[in-house]
Short mmCIF file of C-alpha atoms in Angstrom, two decimals:
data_model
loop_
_atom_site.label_atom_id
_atom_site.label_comp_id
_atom_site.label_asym_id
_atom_site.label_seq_id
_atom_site.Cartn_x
_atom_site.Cartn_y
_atom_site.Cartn_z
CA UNK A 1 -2.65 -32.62 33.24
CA UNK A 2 -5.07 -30.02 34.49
CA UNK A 3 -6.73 -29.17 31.28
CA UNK A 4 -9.05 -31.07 28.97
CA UNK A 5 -9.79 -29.72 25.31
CA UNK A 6 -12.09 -31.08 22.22
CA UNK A 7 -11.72 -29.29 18.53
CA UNK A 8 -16.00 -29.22 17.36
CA UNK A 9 -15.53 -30.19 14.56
CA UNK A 10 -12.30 -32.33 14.26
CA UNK A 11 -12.12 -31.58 10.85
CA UNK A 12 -13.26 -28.93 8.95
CA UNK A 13 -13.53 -27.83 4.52
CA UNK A 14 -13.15 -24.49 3.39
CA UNK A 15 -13.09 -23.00 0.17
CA UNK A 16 -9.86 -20.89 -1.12
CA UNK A 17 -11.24 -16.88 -0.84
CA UNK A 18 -13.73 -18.14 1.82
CA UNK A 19 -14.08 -18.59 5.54
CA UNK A 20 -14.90 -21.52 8.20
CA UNK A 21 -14.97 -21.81 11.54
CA UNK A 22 -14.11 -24.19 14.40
CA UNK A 23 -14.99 -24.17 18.14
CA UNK A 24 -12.37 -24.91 20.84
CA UNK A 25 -13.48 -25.99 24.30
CA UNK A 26 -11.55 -25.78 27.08
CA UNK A 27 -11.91 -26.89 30.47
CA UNK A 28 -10.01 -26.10 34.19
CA UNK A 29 -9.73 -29.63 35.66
CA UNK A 30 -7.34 -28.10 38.17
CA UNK A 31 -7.85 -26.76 41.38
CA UNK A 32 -6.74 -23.58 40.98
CA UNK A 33 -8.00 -20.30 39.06
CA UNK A 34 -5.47 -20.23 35.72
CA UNK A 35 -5.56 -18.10 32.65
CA UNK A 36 -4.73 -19.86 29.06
CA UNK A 37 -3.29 -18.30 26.06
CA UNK A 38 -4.23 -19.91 22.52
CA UNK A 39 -2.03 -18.90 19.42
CA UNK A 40 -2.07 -20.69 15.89
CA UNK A 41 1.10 -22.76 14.90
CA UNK A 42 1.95 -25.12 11.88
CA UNK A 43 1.66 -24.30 7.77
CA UNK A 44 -1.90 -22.79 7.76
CA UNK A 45 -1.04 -20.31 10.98
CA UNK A 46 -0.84 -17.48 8.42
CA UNK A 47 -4.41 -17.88 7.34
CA UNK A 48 -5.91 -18.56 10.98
CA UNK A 49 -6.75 -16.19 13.99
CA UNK A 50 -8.03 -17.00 17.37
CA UNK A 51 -11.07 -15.13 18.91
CA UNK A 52 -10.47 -14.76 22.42
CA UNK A 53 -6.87 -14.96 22.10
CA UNK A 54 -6.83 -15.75 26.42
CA UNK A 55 -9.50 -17.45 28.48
CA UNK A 56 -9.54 -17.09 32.48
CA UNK A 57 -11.34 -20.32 34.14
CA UNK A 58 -12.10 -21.32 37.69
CA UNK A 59 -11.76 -24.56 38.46
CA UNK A 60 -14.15 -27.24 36.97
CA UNK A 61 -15.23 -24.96 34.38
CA UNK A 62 -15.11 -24.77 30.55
CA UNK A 63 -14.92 -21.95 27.91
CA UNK A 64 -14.66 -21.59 24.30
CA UNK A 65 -12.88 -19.90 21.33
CA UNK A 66 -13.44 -19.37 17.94
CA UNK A 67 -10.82 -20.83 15.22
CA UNK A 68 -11.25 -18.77 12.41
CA UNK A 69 -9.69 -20.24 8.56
CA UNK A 70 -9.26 -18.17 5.70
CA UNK A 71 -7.27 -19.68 2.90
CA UNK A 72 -6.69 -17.16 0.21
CA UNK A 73 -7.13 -18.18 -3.14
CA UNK A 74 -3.64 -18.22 -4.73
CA UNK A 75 -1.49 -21.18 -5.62
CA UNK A 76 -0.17 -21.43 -1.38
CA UNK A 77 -3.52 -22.75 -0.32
CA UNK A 78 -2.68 -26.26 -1.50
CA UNK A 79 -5.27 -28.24 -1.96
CA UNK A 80 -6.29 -31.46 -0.05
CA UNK A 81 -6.02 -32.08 3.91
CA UNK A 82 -3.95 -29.65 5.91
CA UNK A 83 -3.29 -30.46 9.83
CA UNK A 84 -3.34 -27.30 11.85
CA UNK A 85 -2.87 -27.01 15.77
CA UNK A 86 -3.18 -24.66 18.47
CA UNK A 87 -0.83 -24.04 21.33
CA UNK A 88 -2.45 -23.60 24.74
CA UNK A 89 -0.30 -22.55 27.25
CA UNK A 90 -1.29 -21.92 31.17
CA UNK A 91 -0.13 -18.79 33.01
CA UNK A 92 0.30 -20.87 36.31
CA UNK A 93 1.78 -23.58 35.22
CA UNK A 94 3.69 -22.60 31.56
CA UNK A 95 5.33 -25.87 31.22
CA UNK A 96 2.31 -27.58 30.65
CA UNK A 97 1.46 -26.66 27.31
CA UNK A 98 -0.88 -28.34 25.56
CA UNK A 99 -1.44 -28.19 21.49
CA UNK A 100 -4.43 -30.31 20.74
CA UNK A 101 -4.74 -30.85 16.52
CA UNK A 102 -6.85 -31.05 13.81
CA UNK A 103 -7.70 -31.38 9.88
CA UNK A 104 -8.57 -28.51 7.27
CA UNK A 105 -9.94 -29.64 3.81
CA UNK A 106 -9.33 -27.18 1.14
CA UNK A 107 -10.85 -27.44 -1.90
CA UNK A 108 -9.07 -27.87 -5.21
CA UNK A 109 -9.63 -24.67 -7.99
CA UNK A 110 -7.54 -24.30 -11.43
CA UNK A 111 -7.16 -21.04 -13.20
CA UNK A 112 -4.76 -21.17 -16.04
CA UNK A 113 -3.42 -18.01 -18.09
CA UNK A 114 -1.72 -18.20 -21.10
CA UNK A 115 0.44 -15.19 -22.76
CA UNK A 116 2.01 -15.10 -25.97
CA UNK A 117 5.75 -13.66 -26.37
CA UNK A 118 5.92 -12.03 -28.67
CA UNK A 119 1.96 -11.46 -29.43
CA UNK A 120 3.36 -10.46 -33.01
CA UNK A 121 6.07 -12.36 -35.26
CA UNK A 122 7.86 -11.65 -38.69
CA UNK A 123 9.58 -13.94 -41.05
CA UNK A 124 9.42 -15.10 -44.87
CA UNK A 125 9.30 -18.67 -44.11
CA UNK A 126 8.81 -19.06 -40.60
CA UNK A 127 7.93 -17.79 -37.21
CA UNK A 128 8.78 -18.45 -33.68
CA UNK A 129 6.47 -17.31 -30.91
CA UNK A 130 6.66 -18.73 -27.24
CA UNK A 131 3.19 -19.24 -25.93
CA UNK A 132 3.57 -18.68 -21.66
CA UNK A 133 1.09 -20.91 -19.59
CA UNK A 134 0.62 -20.48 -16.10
CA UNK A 135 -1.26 -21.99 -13.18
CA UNK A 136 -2.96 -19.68 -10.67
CA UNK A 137 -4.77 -22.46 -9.21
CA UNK A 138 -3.66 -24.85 -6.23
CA UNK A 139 -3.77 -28.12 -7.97
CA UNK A 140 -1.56 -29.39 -10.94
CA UNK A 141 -2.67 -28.84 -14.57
CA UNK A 142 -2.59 -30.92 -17.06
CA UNK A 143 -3.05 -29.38 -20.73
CA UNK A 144 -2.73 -29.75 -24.71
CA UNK A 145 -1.32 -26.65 -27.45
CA UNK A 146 -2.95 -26.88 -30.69
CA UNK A 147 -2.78 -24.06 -33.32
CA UNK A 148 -5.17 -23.09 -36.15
CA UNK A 149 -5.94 -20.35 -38.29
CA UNK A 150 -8.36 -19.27 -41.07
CA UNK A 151 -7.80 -20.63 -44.11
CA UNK A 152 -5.56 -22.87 -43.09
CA UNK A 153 -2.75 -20.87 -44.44
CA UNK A 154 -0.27 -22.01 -41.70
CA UNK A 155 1.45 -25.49 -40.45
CA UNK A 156 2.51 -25.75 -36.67
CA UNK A 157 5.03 -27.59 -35.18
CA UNK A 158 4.50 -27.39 -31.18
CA UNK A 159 7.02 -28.32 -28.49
CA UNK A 160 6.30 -29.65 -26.47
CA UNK A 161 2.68 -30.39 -27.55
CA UNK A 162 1.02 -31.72 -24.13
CA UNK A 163 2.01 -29.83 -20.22
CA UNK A 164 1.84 -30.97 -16.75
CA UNK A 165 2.20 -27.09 -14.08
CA UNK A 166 2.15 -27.14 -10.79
CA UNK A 167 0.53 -24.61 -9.07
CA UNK A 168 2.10 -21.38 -8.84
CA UNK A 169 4.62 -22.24 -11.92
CA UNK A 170 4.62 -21.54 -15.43
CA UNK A 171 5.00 -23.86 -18.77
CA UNK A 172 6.56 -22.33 -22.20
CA UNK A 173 6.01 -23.79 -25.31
CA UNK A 174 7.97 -23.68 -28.35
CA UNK A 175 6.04 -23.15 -31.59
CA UNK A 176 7.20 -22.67 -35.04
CA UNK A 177 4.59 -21.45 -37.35
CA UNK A 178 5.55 -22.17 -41.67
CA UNK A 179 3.46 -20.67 -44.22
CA UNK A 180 1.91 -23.27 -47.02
CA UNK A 181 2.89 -20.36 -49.62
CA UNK A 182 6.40 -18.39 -50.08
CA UNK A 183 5.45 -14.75 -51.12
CA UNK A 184 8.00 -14.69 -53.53
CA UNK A 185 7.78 -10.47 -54.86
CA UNK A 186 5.61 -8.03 -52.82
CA UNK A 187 4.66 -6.57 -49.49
CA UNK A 188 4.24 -8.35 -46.43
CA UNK A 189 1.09 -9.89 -45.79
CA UNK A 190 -0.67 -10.48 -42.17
CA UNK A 191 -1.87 -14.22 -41.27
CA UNK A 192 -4.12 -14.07 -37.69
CA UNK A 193 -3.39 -17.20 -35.94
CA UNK A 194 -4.49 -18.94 -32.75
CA UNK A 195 -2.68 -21.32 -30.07
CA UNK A 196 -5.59 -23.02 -28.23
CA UNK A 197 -4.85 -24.46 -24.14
CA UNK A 198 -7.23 -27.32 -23.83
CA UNK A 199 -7.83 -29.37 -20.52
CA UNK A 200 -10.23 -32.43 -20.27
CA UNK A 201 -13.92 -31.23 -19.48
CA UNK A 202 -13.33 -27.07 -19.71
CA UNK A 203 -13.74 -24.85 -22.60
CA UNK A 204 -9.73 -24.23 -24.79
CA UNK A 205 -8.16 -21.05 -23.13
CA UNK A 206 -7.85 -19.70 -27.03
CA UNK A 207 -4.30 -17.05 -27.14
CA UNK A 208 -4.64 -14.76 -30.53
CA UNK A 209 -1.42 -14.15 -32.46
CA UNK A 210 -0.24 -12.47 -35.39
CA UNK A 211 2.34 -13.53 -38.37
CA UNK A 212 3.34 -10.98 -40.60
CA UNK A 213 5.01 -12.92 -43.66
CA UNK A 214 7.16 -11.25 -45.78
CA UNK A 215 8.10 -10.97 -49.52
CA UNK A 216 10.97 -13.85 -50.80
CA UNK A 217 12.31 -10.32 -52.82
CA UNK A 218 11.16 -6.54 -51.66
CA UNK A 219 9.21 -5.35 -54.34
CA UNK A 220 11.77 -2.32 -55.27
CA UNK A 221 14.29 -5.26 -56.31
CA UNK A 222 11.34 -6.48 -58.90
CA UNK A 223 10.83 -3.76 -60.25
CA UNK A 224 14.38 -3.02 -60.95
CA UNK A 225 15.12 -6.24 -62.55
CA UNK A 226 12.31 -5.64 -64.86
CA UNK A 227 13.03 -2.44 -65.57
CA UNK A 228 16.58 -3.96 -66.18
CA UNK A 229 15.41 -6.74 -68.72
CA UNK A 230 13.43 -4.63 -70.66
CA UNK A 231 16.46 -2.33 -71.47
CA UNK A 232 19.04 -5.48 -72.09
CA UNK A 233 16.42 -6.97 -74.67
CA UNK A 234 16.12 -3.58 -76.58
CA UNK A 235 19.91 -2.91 -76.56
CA UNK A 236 20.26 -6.47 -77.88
CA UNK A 237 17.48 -5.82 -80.64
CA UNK A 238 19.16 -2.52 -81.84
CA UNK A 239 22.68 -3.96 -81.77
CA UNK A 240 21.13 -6.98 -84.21
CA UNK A 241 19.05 -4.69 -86.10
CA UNK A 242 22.16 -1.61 -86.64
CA UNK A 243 24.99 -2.67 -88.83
CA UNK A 244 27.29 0.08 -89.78
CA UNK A 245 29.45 0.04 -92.78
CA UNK A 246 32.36 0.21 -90.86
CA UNK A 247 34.62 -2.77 -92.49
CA UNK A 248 33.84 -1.33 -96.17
CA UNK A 249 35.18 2.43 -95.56
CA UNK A 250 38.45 0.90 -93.49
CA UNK A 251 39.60 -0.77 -96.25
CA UNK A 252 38.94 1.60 -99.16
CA UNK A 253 41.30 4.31 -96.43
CA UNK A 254 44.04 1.32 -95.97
CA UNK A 255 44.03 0.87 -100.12
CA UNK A 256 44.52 4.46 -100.22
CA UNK A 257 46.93 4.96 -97.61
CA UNK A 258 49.00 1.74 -98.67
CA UNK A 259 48.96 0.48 -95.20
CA UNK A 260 47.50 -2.69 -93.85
CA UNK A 261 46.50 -2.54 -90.04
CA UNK A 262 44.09 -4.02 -88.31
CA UNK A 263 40.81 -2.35 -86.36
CA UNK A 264 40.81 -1.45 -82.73
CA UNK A 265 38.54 -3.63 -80.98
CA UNK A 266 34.77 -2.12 -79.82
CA UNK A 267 34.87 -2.02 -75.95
CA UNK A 268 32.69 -4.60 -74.13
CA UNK A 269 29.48 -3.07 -71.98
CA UNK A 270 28.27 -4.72 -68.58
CA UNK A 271 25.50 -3.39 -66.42
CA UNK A 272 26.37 -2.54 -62.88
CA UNK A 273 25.39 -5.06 -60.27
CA UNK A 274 22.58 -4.36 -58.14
CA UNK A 275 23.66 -3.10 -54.46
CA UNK A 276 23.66 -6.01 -52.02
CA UNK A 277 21.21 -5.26 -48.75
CA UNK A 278 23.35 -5.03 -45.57
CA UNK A 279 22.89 -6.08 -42.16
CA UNK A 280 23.87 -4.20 -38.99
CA UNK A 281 25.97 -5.86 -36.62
CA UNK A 282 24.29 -6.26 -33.25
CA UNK A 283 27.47 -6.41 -31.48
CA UNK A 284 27.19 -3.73 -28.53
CA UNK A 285 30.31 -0.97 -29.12
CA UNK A 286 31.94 -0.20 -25.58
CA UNK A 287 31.27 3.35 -25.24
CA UNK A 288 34.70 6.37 -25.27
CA UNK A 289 35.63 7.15 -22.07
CA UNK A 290 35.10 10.64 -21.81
CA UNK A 291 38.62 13.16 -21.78
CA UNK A 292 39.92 13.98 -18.32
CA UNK A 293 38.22 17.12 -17.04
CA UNK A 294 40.42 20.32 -17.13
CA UNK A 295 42.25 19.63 -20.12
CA UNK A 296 45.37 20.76 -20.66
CA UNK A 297 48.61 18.90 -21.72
CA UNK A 298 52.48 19.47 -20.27
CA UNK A 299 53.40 23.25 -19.31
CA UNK A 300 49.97 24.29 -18.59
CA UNK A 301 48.93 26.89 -16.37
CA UNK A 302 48.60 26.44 -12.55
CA UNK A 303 44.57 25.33 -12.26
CA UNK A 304 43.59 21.96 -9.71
CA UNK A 305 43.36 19.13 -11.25
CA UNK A 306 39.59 18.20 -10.14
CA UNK A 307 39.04 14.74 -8.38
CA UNK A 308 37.70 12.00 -10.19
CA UNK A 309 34.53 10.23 -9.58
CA UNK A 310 34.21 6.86 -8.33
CA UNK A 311 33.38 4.17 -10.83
CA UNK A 312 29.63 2.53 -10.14
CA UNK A 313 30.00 -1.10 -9.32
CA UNK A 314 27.47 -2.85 -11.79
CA UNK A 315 26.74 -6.11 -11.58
CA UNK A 316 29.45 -7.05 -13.96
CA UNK A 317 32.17 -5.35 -11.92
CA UNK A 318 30.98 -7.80 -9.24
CA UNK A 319 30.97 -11.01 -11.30
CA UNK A 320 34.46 -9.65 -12.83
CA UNK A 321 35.96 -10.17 -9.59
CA UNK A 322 34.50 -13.55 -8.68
CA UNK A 323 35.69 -14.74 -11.99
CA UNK A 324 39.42 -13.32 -11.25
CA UNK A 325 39.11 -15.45 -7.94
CA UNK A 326 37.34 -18.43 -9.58
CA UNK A 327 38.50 -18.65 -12.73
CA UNK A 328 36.80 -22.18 -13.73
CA UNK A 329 33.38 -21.66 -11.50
CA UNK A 330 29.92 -20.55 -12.56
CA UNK A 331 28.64 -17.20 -11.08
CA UNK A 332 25.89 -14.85 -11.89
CA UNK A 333 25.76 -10.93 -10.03
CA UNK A 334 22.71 -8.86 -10.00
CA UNK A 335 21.21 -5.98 -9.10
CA UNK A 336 18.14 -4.09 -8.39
CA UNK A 337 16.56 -0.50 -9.55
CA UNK A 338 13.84 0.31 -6.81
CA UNK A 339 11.39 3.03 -6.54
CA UNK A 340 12.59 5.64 -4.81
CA UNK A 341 16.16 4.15 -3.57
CA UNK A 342 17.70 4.11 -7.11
CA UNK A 343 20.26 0.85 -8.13
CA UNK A 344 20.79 -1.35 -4.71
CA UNK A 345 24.44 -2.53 -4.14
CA UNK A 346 25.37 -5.35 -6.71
CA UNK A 347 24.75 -8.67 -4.53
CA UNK A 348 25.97 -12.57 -5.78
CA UNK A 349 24.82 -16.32 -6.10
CA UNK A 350 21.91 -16.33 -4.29
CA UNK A 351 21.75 -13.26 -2.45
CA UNK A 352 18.83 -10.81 -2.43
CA UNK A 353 18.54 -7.74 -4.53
CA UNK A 354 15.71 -5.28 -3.61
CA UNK A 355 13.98 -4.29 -0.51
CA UNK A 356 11.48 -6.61 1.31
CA UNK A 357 8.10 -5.81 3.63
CA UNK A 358 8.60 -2.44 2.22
CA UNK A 359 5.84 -2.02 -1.07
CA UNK A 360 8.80 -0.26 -3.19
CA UNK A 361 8.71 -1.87 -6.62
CA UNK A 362 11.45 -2.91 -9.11
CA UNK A 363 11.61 -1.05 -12.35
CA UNK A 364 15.23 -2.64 -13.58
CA UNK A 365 17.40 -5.22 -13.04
CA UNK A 366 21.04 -5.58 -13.79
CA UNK A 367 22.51 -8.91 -15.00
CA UNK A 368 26.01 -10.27 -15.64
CA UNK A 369 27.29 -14.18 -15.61
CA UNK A 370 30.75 -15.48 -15.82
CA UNK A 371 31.51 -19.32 -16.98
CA UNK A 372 27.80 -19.49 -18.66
CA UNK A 373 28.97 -18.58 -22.15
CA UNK A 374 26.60 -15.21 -21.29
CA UNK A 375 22.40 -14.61 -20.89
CA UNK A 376 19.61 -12.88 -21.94
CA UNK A 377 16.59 -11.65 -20.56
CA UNK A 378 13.50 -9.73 -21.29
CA UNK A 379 11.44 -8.20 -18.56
CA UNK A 380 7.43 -8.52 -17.93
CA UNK A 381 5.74 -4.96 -16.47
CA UNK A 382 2.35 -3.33 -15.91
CA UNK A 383 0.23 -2.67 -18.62
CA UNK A 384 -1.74 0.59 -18.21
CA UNK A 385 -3.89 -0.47 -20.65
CA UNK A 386 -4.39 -3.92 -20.41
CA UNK A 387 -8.11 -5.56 -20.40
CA UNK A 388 -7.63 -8.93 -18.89
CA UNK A 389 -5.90 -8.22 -15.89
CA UNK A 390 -2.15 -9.12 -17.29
CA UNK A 391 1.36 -7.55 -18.23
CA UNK A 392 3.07 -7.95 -21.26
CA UNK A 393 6.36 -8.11 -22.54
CA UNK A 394 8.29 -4.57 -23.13
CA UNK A 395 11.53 -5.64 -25.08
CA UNK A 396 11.25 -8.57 -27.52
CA UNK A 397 13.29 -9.55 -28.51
CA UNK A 398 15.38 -10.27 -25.61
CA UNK A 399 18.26 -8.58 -24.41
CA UNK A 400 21.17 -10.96 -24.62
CA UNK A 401 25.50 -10.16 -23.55
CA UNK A 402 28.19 -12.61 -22.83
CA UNK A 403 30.39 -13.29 -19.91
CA UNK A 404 31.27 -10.38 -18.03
CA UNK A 405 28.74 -7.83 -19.22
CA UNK A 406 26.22 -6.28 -18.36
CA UNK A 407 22.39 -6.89 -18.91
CA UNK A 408 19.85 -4.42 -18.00
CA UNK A 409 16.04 -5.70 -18.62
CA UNK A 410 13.23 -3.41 -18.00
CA UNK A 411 13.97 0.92 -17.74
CA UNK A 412 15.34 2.94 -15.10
CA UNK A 413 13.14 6.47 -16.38
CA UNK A 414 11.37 8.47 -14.51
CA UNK A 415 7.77 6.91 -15.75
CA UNK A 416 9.09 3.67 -16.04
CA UNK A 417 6.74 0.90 -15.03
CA UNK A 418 6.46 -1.69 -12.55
CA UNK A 419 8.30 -5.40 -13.49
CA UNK A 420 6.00 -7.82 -12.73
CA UNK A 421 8.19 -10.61 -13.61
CA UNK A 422 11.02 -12.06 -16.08
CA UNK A 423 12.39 -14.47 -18.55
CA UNK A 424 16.07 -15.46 -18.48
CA UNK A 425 18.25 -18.18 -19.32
CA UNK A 426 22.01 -18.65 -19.92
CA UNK A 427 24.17 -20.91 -21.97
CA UNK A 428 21.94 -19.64 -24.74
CA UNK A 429 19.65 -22.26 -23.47
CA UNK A 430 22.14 -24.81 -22.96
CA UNK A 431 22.90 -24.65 -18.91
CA UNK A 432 20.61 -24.64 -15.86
CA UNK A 433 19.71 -21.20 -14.06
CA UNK A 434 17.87 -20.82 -11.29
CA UNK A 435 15.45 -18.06 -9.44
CA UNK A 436 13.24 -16.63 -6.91
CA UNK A 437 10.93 -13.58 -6.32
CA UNK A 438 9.28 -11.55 -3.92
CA UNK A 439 6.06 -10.24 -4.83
CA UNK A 440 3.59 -7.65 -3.46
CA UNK A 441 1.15 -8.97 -1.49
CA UNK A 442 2.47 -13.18 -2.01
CA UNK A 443 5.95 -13.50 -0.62
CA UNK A 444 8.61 -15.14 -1.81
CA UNK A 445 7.56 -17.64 -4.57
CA UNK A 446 9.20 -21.43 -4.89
CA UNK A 447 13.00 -21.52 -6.30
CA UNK A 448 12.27 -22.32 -9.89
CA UNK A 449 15.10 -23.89 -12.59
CA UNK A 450 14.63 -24.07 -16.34
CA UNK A 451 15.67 -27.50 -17.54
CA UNK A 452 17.54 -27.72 -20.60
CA UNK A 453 17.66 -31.54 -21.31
CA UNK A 454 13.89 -31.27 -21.52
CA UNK A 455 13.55 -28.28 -23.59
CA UNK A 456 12.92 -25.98 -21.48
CA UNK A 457 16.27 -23.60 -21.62
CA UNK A 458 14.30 -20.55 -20.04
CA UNK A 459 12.75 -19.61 -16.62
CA UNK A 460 10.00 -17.18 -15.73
CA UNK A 461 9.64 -15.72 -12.22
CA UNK A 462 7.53 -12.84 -10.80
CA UNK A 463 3.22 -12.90 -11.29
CA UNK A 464 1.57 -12.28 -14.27
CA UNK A 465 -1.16 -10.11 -12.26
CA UNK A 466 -1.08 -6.37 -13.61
CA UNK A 467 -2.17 -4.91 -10.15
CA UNK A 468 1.47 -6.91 -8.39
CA UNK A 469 4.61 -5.95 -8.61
CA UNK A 470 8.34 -7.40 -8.20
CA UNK A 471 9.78 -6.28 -4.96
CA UNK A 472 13.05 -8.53 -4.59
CA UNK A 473 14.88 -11.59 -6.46
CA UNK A 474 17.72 -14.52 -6.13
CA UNK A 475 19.90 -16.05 -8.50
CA UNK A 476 22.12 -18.86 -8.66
CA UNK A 477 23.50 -20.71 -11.99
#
């Protein structure tokens, strides 16, 4: 071996968003002039450049070069040791490469977010908000939900009540807020409430919610039913109170008339029963195909008949056919509205929808299952207007179908916003499905499942950072 090397220092701390540096020497213990090329390899390559990247020594001399380390501060940079190693390879002698090692502390940091779907709930006896918690920080969080309000004018029942997140991935929890009164007549009423994330030794992240309660009756059915007492007691008062002498003349006419009958009997008088409120059906209608263009039935005239245009292949035309070919198997098809491209071809069970390395966001998706009993979905987009650096939720509540149909989550118009992210699940909660994103800026994020046995029968992927934006994703069920 004809080179000798030393890493000052052998191991090194660094802060995520900051810098460090460590010196490389190098020294020729050859006899002959040779040039050496240094380049980064292992995890924290990404995050490490080499200043010079090539030394030139004579023989029995030494140089230097500059590792530089800059961990960003996202959930990648995990925290705790990291090994990291440089490749030095000679120019005479290439086979001799030498790659001498050493340790990078990075410090731990948490920053949790929490999000409330929807921010806003309705019901007369209860509501159902999810409360989204995620971990920005690079080492796992461990964290309690606890609701409260003013007044104390609401119970909560929170599942599940305590969290453990790793970093990068996000917790929901279930909550089901009752009121401690029914509003039987009357408008709805507003009740402010607040989910609290608290972790040992830091301040509750406090999330602010609203439940609008409403009336047990609507008011206009009150006021008809007293409006409708009032007039059967006073028709029952002037029926007691009027007695005609109706018996007394009838028989005085039959005496005179000779005849003995008997009276007709007085009709019977009912009220009409109030109308009963309806409820639309939610069940989508398959739109009419539209009429063949040209018209025209048999001995027309002697026009073309004008060629027809080819059907788009949605995701659901995709998963049609895998289901024709696989009648008992699982499958989920997807695709992809980008900026600028339009819908990308429909794509299968793990492949990738979108573009990649290119900055062109994802307004839409398009979703469709087969063997899941169906799914549902609601996307997460920029905010022009948000204050604390998030998204929010556009269509709650979600957008469900079942097998063989199509989804679409988030808009296709013109000044449609970014997706940042997304909720799905299928099996109505009841079956496993699986994703991963490419975001602006981070990558590809971890494959994340939901887990049903645990409660869990939902998965969020994307970032929760307004200024990001989805650029590609992967599913598999």
């Amino acid at each position: 071996m004809s080179l000798w090397t030393s890493l000052e220092p052998a191991s090194a701390t660094v802060d995520p968003g900051g810098s460090t540096t460590v010196r490389l020497r190098v020294r020729n213990t050859g006899d002959v002039v040779d040039e050496y090329r240094f380049e980064a390899v292992g995890d924290l390559a990404p995050w490490t450049s080499v200043e010079p990247q090539s030394l030139r020594l004579y023989p029995g001399t030494t140089g230097s070069v500059e590792l530089s380390f800059a961990p960003p501060r996202t959930p990648d940079a995990t925290a705790g040791p990291n090994p990291y190693a440089v490749r030095i390879t000679p120019t005479e002698h290439p086979e001799a490469v030498t790659v001498p090692e050493g340790n990078l502390t990075i410090t731990p940091f948490t920053e949790v977010r929490a999000e409330l779907v929807p921010p806003t709930v309705k019901g007369r006896f209860r509501g159902r908000p999810k409360l989204a918690v995620d971990n920005l920080g690079n080492t796992k969080v461990t964290a309690s939900v606890g609701g409260s309000d003013n007044g104390d004018q609401l119970s909560y029942d929170i599942h599940p009540s305590n969290v453990q997140i790793e970093p990068g991935r996000a917790a929901f929890v279930k909550a089901t807020l009752k009121p401690r009164q029914i509003i039987w007549f009357g408008s709805k009423e507003e009740r402010p409430y607040t989910l609290a994330v608290q972790r040992s030794g830091v301040t509750p992240l406090d999330v602010e919610g609203t439940y609008v309660q409403r009336g047990f009756l609507p008011r206009w059915l009150a006021t008809f039913l007293g409006v409708f007492m009032a007039l059967a007691i006073t028709f029952v008062m002037l029926w007691i109170a009027y007695k005609p002498p109706v018996r007394s003349q009838a028989k005085e006419q039959l005496q005179e008339a000779g005849i003995s009958t008997l009276p007709p009997a007085s009709p019977s008088v009912s009220p009409p029963a109030p109308p009963t409120p309806t409820v639309p059906a939610t069940t989508p209608t398959p739109a009419a195909e539209a009429p063949p263009a040209g018209g025209g039935g048999s001995g027309g005239g002697g026009g073309s008949e004008k060629e027809k245009k080819t059907p788009e292949r949605t995701a659901a035309t995709a998963v049609q056919q895998l289901a024709a070919q696989d009648p008992g198997g699982r499958h989920i098809c997807y695709r992809a509205f980008v900026t600028d491209k339009g819908w990308t071809d429909a794509v299968c069970d793990g492949e990738t929808a979108g573009s990649v390395g290119q900055s062109k966001s994802i307004k839409a998706l398009n979703i469709a299952v087969s063997g899941t009993k169906g799914t549902a979905g609601v996307a997460f987009i920029h905010n022009p207007g948000s204050t604390n650096g998030k998204g929010y939720y556009n269509n709650v509540p979600w957008s469900g179908v079942p097998d063989g149909i199509d989804n679409y989550i988030g808009s296709t118009k013109q000044d449609a916003q970014n997706m940042l992210g997304f909720t799905i699940n299928v099996d109505e909660g009841g079956g496993p499905v699986c994703q991963t994103t490419h975001v602006h800026n981070e990558g590809w994020h971890g494959m994340g499942c939901d887990k049903p046995g645990e409660g869990e029968g939902f998965i969020f992927g994307g970032t929760l950072t307004n200024d990001l934006w989805l650029e590609a994703v992967k599913f598999t069920v």
